[in-house]
Short mmCIF file of C-alpha atoms in Angstrom, two decimals:
data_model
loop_
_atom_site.label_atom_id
_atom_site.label_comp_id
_atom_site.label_asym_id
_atom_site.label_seq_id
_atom_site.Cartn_x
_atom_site.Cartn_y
_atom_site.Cartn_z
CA UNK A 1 164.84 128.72 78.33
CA UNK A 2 164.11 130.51 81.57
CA UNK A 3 163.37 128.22 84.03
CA UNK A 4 160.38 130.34 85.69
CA UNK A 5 158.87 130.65 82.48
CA UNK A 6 155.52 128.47 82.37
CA UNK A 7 155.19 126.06 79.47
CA UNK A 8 151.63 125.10 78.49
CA UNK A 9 152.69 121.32 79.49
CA UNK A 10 153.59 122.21 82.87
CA UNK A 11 150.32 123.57 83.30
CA UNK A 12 149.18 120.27 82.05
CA UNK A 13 151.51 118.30 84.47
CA UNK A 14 150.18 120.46 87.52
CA UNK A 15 146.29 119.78 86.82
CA UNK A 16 147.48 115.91 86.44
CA UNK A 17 149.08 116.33 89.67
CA UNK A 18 146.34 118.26 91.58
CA UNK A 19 143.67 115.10 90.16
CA UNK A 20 145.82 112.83 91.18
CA UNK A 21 146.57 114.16 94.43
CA UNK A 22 142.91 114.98 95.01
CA UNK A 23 141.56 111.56 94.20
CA UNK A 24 144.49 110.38 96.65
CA UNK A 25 142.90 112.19 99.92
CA UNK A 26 139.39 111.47 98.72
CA UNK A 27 140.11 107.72 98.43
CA UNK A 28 141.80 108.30 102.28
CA UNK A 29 139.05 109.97 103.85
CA UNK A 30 136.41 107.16 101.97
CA UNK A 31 138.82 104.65 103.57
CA UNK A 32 138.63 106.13 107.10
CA UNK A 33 134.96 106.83 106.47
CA UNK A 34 134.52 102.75 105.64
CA UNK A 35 136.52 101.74 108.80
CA UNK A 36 134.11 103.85 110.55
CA UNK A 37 130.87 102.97 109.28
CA UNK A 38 131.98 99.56 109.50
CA UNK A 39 133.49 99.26 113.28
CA UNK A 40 130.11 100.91 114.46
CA UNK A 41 127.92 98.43 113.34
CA UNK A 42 126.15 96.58 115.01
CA UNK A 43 127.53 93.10 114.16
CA UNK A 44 130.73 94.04 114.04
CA UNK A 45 132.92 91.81 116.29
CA UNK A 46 136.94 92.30 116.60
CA UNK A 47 138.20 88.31 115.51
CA UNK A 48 139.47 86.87 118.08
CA UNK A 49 142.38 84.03 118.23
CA UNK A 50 139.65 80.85 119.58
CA UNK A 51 137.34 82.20 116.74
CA UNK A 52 140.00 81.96 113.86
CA UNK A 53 140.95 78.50 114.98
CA UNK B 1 158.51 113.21 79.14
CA UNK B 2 161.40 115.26 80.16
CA UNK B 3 161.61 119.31 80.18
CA UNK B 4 163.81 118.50 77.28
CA UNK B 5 160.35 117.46 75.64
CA UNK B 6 159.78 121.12 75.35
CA UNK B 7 162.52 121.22 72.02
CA UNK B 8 161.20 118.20 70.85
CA UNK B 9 160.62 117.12 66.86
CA UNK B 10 156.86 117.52 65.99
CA UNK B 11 156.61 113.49 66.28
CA UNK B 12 157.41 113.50 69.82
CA UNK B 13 155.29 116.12 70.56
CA UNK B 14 152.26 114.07 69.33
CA UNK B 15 152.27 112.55 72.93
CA UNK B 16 152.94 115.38 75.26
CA UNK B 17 151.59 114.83 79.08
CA UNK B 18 147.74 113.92 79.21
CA UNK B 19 145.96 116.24 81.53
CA UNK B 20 143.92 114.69 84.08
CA UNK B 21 140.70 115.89 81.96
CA UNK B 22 142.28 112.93 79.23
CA UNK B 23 142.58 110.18 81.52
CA UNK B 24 138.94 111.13 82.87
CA UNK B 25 137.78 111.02 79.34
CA UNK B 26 138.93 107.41 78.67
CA UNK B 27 136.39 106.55 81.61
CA UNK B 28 133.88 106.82 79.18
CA UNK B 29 132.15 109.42 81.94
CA UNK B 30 128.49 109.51 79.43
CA UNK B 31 128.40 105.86 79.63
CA UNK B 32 129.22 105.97 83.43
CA UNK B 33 126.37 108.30 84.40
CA UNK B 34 123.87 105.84 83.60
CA UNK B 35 126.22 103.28 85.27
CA UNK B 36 125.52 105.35 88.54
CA UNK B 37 122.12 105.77 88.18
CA UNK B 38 121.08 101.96 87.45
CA UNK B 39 123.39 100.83 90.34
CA UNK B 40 121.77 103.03 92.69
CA UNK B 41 118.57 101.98 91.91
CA UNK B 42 119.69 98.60 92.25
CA UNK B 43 121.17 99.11 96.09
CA UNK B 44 118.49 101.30 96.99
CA UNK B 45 116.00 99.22 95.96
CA UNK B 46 116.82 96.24 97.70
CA UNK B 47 115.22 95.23 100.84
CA UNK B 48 118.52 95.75 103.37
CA UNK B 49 119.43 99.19 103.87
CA UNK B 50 122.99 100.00 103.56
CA UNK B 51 125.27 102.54 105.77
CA UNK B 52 125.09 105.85 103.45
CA UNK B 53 129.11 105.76 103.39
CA UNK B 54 129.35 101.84 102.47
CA UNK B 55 126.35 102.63 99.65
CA UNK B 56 128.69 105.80 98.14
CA UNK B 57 131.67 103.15 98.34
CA UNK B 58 129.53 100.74 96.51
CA UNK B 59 128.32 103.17 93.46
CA UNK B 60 131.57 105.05 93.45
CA UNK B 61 133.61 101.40 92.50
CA UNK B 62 131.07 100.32 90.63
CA UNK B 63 131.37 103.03 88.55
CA UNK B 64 135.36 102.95 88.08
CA UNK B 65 134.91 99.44 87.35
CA UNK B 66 132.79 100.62 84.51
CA UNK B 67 135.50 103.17 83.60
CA UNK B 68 137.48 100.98 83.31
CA UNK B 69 136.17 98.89 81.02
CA UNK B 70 135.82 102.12 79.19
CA UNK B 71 139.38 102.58 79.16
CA UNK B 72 140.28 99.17 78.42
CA UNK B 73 137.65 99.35 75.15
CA UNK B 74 139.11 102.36 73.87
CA UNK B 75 142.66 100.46 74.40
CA UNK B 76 141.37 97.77 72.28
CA UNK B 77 140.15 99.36 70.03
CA UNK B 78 142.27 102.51 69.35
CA UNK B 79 142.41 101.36 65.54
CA UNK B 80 139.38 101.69 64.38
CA UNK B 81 138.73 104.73 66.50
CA UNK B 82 141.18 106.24 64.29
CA UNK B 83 138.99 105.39 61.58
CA UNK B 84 135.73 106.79 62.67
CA UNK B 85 134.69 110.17 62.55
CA UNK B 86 132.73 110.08 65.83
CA UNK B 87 135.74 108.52 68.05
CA UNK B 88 138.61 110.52 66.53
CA UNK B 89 138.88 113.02 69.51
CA UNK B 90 138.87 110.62 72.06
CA UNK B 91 142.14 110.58 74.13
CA UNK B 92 144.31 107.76 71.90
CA UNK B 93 143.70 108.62 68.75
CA UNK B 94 143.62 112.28 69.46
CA UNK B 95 147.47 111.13 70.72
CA UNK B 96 147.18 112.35 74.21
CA UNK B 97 147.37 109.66 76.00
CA UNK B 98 149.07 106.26 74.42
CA UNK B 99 147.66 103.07 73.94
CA UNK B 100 150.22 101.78 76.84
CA UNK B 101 149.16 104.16 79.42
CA UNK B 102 145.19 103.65 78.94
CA UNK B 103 146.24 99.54 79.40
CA UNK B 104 148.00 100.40 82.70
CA UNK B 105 145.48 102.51 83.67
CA UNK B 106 142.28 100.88 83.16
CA UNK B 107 143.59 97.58 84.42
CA UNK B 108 144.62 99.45 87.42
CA UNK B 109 141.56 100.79 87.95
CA UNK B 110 139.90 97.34 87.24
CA UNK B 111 141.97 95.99 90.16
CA UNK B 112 141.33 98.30 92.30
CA UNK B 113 136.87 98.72 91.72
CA UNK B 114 136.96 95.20 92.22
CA UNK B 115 139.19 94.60 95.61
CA UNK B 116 137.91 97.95 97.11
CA UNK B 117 134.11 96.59 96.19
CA UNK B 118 134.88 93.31 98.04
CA UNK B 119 136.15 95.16 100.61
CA UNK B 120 133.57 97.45 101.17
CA UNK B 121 130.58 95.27 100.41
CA UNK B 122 130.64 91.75 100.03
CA UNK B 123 132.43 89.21 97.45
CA UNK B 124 128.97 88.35 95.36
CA UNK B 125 128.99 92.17 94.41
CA UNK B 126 132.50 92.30 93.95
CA UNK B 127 132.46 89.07 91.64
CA UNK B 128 129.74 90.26 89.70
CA UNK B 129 131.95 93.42 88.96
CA UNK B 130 134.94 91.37 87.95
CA UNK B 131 132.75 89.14 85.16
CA UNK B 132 130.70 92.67 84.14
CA UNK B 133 134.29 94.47 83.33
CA UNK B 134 135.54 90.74 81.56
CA UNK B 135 132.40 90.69 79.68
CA UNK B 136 132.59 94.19 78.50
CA UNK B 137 136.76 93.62 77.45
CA UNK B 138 137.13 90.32 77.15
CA UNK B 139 133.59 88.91 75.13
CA UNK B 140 132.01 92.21 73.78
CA UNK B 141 135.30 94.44 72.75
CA UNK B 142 137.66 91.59 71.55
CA UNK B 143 135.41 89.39 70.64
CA UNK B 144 132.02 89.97 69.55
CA UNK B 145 132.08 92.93 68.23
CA UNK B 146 134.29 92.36 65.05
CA UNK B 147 132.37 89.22 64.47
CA UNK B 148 128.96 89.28 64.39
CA UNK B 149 126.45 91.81 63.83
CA UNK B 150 124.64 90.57 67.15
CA UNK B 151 126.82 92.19 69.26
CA UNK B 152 124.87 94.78 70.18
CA UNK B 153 122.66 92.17 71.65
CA UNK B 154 124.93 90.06 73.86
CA UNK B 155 127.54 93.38 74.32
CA UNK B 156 124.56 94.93 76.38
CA UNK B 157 124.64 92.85 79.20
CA UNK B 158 127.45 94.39 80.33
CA UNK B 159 125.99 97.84 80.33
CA UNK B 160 122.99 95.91 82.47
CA UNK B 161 124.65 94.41 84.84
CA UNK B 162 125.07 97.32 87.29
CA UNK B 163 121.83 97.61 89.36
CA UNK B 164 122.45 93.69 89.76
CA UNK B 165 126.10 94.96 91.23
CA UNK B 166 124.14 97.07 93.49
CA UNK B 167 121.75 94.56 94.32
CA UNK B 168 124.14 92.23 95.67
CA UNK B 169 126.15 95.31 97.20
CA UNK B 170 123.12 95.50 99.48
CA UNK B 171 121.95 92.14 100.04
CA UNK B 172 125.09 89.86 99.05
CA UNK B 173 123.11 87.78 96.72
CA UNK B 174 121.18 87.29 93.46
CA UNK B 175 117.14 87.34 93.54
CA UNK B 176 114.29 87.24 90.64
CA UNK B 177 114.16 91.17 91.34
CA UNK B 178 117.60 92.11 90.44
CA UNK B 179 117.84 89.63 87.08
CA UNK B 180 114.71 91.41 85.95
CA UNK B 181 116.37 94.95 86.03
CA UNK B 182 119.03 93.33 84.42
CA UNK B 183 116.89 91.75 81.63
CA UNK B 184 115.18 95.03 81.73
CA UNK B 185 118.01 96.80 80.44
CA UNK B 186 119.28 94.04 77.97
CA UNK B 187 116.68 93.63 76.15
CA UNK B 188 115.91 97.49 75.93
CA UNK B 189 119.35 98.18 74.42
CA UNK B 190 119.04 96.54 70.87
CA UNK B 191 115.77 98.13 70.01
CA UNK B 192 117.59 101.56 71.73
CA UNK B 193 120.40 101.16 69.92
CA UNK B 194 119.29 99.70 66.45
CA UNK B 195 116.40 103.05 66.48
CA UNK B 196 119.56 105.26 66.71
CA UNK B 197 121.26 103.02 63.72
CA UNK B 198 118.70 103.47 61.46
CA UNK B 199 119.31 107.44 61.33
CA UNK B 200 122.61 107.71 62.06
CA UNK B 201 125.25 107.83 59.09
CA UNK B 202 127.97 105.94 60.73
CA UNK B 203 131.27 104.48 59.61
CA UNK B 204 131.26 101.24 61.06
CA UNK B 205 131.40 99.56 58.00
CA UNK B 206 134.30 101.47 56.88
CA UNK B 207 135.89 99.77 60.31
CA UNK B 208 135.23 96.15 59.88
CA UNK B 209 132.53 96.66 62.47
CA UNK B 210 129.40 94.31 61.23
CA UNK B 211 126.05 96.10 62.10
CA UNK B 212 122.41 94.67 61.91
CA UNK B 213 121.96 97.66 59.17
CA UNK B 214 124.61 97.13 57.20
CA UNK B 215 124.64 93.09 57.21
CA UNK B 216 120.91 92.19 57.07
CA UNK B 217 119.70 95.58 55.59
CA UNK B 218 117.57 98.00 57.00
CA UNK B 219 113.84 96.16 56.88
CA UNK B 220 115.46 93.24 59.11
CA UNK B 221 116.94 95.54 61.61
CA UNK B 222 113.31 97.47 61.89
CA UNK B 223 111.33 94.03 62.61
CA UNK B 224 114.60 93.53 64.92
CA UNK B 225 112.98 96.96 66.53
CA UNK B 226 109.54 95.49 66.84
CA UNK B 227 110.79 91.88 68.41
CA UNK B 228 112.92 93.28 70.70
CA UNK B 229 110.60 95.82 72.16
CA UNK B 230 107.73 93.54 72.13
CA UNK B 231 109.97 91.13 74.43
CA UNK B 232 110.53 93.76 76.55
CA UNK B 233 107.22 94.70 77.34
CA UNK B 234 106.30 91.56 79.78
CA UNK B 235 109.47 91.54 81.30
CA UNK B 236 109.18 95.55 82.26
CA UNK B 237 105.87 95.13 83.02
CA UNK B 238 106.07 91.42 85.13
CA UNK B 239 108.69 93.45 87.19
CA UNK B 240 105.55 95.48 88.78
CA UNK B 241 104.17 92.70 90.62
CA UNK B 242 107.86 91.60 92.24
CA UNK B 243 109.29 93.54 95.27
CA UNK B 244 110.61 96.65 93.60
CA UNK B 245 107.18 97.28 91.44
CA UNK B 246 104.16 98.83 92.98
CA UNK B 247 100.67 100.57 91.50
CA UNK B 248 103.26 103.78 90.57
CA UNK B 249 105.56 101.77 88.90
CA UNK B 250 102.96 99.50 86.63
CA UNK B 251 101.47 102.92 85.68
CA UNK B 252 104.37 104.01 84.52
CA UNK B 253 105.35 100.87 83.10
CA UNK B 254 102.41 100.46 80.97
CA UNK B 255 102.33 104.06 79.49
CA UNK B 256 105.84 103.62 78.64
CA UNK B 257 105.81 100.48 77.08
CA UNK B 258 102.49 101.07 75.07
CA UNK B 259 104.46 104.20 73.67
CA UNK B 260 107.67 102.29 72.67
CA UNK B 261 105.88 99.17 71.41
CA UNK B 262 103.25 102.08 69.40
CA UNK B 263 106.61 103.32 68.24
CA UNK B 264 108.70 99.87 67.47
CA UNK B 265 105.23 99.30 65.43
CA UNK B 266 105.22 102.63 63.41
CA UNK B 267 109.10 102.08 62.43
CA UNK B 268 108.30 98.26 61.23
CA UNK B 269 105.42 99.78 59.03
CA UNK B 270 107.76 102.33 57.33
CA UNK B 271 110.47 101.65 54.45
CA UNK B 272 113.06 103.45 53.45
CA UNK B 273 111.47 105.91 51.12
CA UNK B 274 108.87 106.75 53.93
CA UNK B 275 112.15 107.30 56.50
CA UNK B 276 113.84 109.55 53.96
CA UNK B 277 110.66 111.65 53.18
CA UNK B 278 110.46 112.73 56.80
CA UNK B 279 114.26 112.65 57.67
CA UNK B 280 113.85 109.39 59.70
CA UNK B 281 111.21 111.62 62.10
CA UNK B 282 109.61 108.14 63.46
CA UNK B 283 113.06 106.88 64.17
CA UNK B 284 114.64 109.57 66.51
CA UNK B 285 111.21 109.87 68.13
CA UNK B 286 111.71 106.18 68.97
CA UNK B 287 115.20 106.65 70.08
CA UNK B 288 114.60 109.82 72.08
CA UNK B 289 111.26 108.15 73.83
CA UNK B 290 113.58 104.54 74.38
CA UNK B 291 115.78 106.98 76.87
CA UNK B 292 113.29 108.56 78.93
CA UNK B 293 111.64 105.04 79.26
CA UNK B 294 114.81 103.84 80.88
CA UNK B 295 114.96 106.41 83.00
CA UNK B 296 111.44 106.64 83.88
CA UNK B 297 111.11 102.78 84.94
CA UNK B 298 114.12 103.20 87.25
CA UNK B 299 112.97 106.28 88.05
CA UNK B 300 109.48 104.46 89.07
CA UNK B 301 111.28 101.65 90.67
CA UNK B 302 113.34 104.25 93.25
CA UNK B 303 109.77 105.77 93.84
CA UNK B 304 107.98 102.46 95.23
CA UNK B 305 111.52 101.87 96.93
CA UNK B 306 111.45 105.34 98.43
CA UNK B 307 107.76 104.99 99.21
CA UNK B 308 107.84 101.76 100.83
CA UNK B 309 109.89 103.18 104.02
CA UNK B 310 106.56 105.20 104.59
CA UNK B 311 104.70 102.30 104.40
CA UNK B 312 103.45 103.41 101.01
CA UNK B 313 105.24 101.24 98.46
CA UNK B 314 104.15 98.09 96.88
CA UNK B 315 101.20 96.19 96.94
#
């Protein structure tokens, strides 16, 4: 079989990969987004060494 | 699956590659949309207001939690989905994806909802999420529902549960307000469901599955009907004079439940001859009004929230 010939599982494969890959760099940017929204609040304090002991 | 898949024997092929449109579909995505919509109620609703990213966090895990405990469910129970007319397409016994793969993938997805909920919210909401998908897999799917023909009853607190998760997501706790949407829902689900039994032709018995219908006949499960939804009438309606009712909300509260219980009523009075006669017209009226009444109190109860930050919401 010709290797540039398109099987209907590859198609399969590629819209697998394409959600997956998708849902990858949505769940980054939500990350970054959370970091964000979180650091800019207004109670947010960086822990500091006296307060963790 | 290898390229060499491609010359495969015809049993082999019965498990080619899922598509990401099959692993979506074990996610259960019906069940999730009202998953959504009772968890946002439930966060926006409650008296803290939330960053808008850390509330789309909160409803976005909160609803892969609940996928999956789809996906674990349809692990479970792959067998008799086999058996069923209604649940032979879905992904496993439609043998696109295998039993394996949903395991891996809605524990995965369990793990993750919960840690990422923590993480973004706060561990109440988070632990609530963990006992909601346990509940669902663990007490409804392996447990009840094989076993006793009131698992419709107890298996719908997991499907009520939500707006408490996004309760807590806002607030980090548990108040009278969010175990009344709870109750809200879990007692509207038996007469819901059980309106739907009545009319629908289903092979549950053909399962092993023990129904009201089937097990204590069809006048029990209609007085079931009437109990149920004359329960939930003082716990819908009580919820008007908490925090998230209001005027709009007992309006629409009492209209709604005076149609249901009017309803509940007309399908006690009726036997089986009567249901036949008019192809079970009282029954899907029921079942049809039982989900815009869900909708509308939620509905009524993001209203008086919505309200209230124009100084126009409860009492």
């Amino acid at each position: 079989m010709s290797l540039s010939k398109q099987h209907e599982m590859h198609k399969r494969r590629f819209s697998r990969n394409m959600g997956l890959g998708l849902v990858l760099a949505g769940f980054v940017a939500l990350v970054f987004g959370l970091t964000i929204a979180k650091v800019s609040n207004e109670d947010f304090a960086v822990p500091t060494d006296e307060a963790a002991e | 699956m290898s390229d060499a898949s491609l010359n495969s024997t015809p049993a082999q092929t019965q498990n080619p590659d899922a598509g990401f449109g099959d692993f979506f579909a074990l996610l259960k995505p019906r069940v999730m949309t009202l998953v959504v919509f009772t968890a946002f109620v439930g966060l926006m609703s409650a008296p803290v207001s939330v960053h808008p990213i850390v509330g789309f966090a909160a409803i976005l895990f909160i609803a892969i939690g609940g996928g999956a405990s789809g996906a674990l469910n349809m692990w479970w129970e792959a067998d008799i989905d086999r058996i069923m007319k209604r649940t032979r397409k879905r992904p496993i016994p439609a043998g696109k994806v295998t039993e394996g793969e949903a395991f891996g993938f809605g524990t995965a997805l369990a793990g993750i909802s919960v840690v990422m909920l923590w993480l973004a919210t706060n561990w109440v909401a988070a632990a609530i999420l963990a006992f909601t998908i346990f509940f669902y897999v663990v007490i409804y799917t392996m447990w009840l529902k094989r076993w006793t023909p009131q698992n419709i009853v107890i298996g719908g607190a997991a499907g009520a549960f939500p707006p408490m998760i996004g309760w807590a997501a806002a607030t980090g706790g548990i108040s009278v307000e969010s175990v009344l949407m709870f109750t809200l829902i879990f007692m509207w689900t038996p007469p819901h469901f059980w309106a739907l039994a009545l009319f629908m032709k289903s092979d549950y018995d053909e399962a092993g599955v023990p129904m009201l219908t089937v097990t204590h006949g069809r006048k029990s499960t209609r007085l079931h009907i009437l109990v149920y939804t004359a329960l939930l009438a003082p716990v819908a309606i009580g919820a008007a004079f908490t925090s998230i009712g209001g005027p709009i909300y007992l309006v629409v509260a009492v209209i709604y439940n005076a149609i249901f219980l009017k309803g509940a009523f007309d399908i006690w009075r009726r036997d089986e001859d009567m249901a036949e006669a008019d192809a079970y017209a009282v029954e899907k009226r029921v079942f049809k009004h039982s989900l815009y009444y869900l909708f509308a109190l939620f509905m009524a109860i993001l209203a008086q929230a919505s309200l209230g930050a124009y100084g126009l919401g409860g009492w």
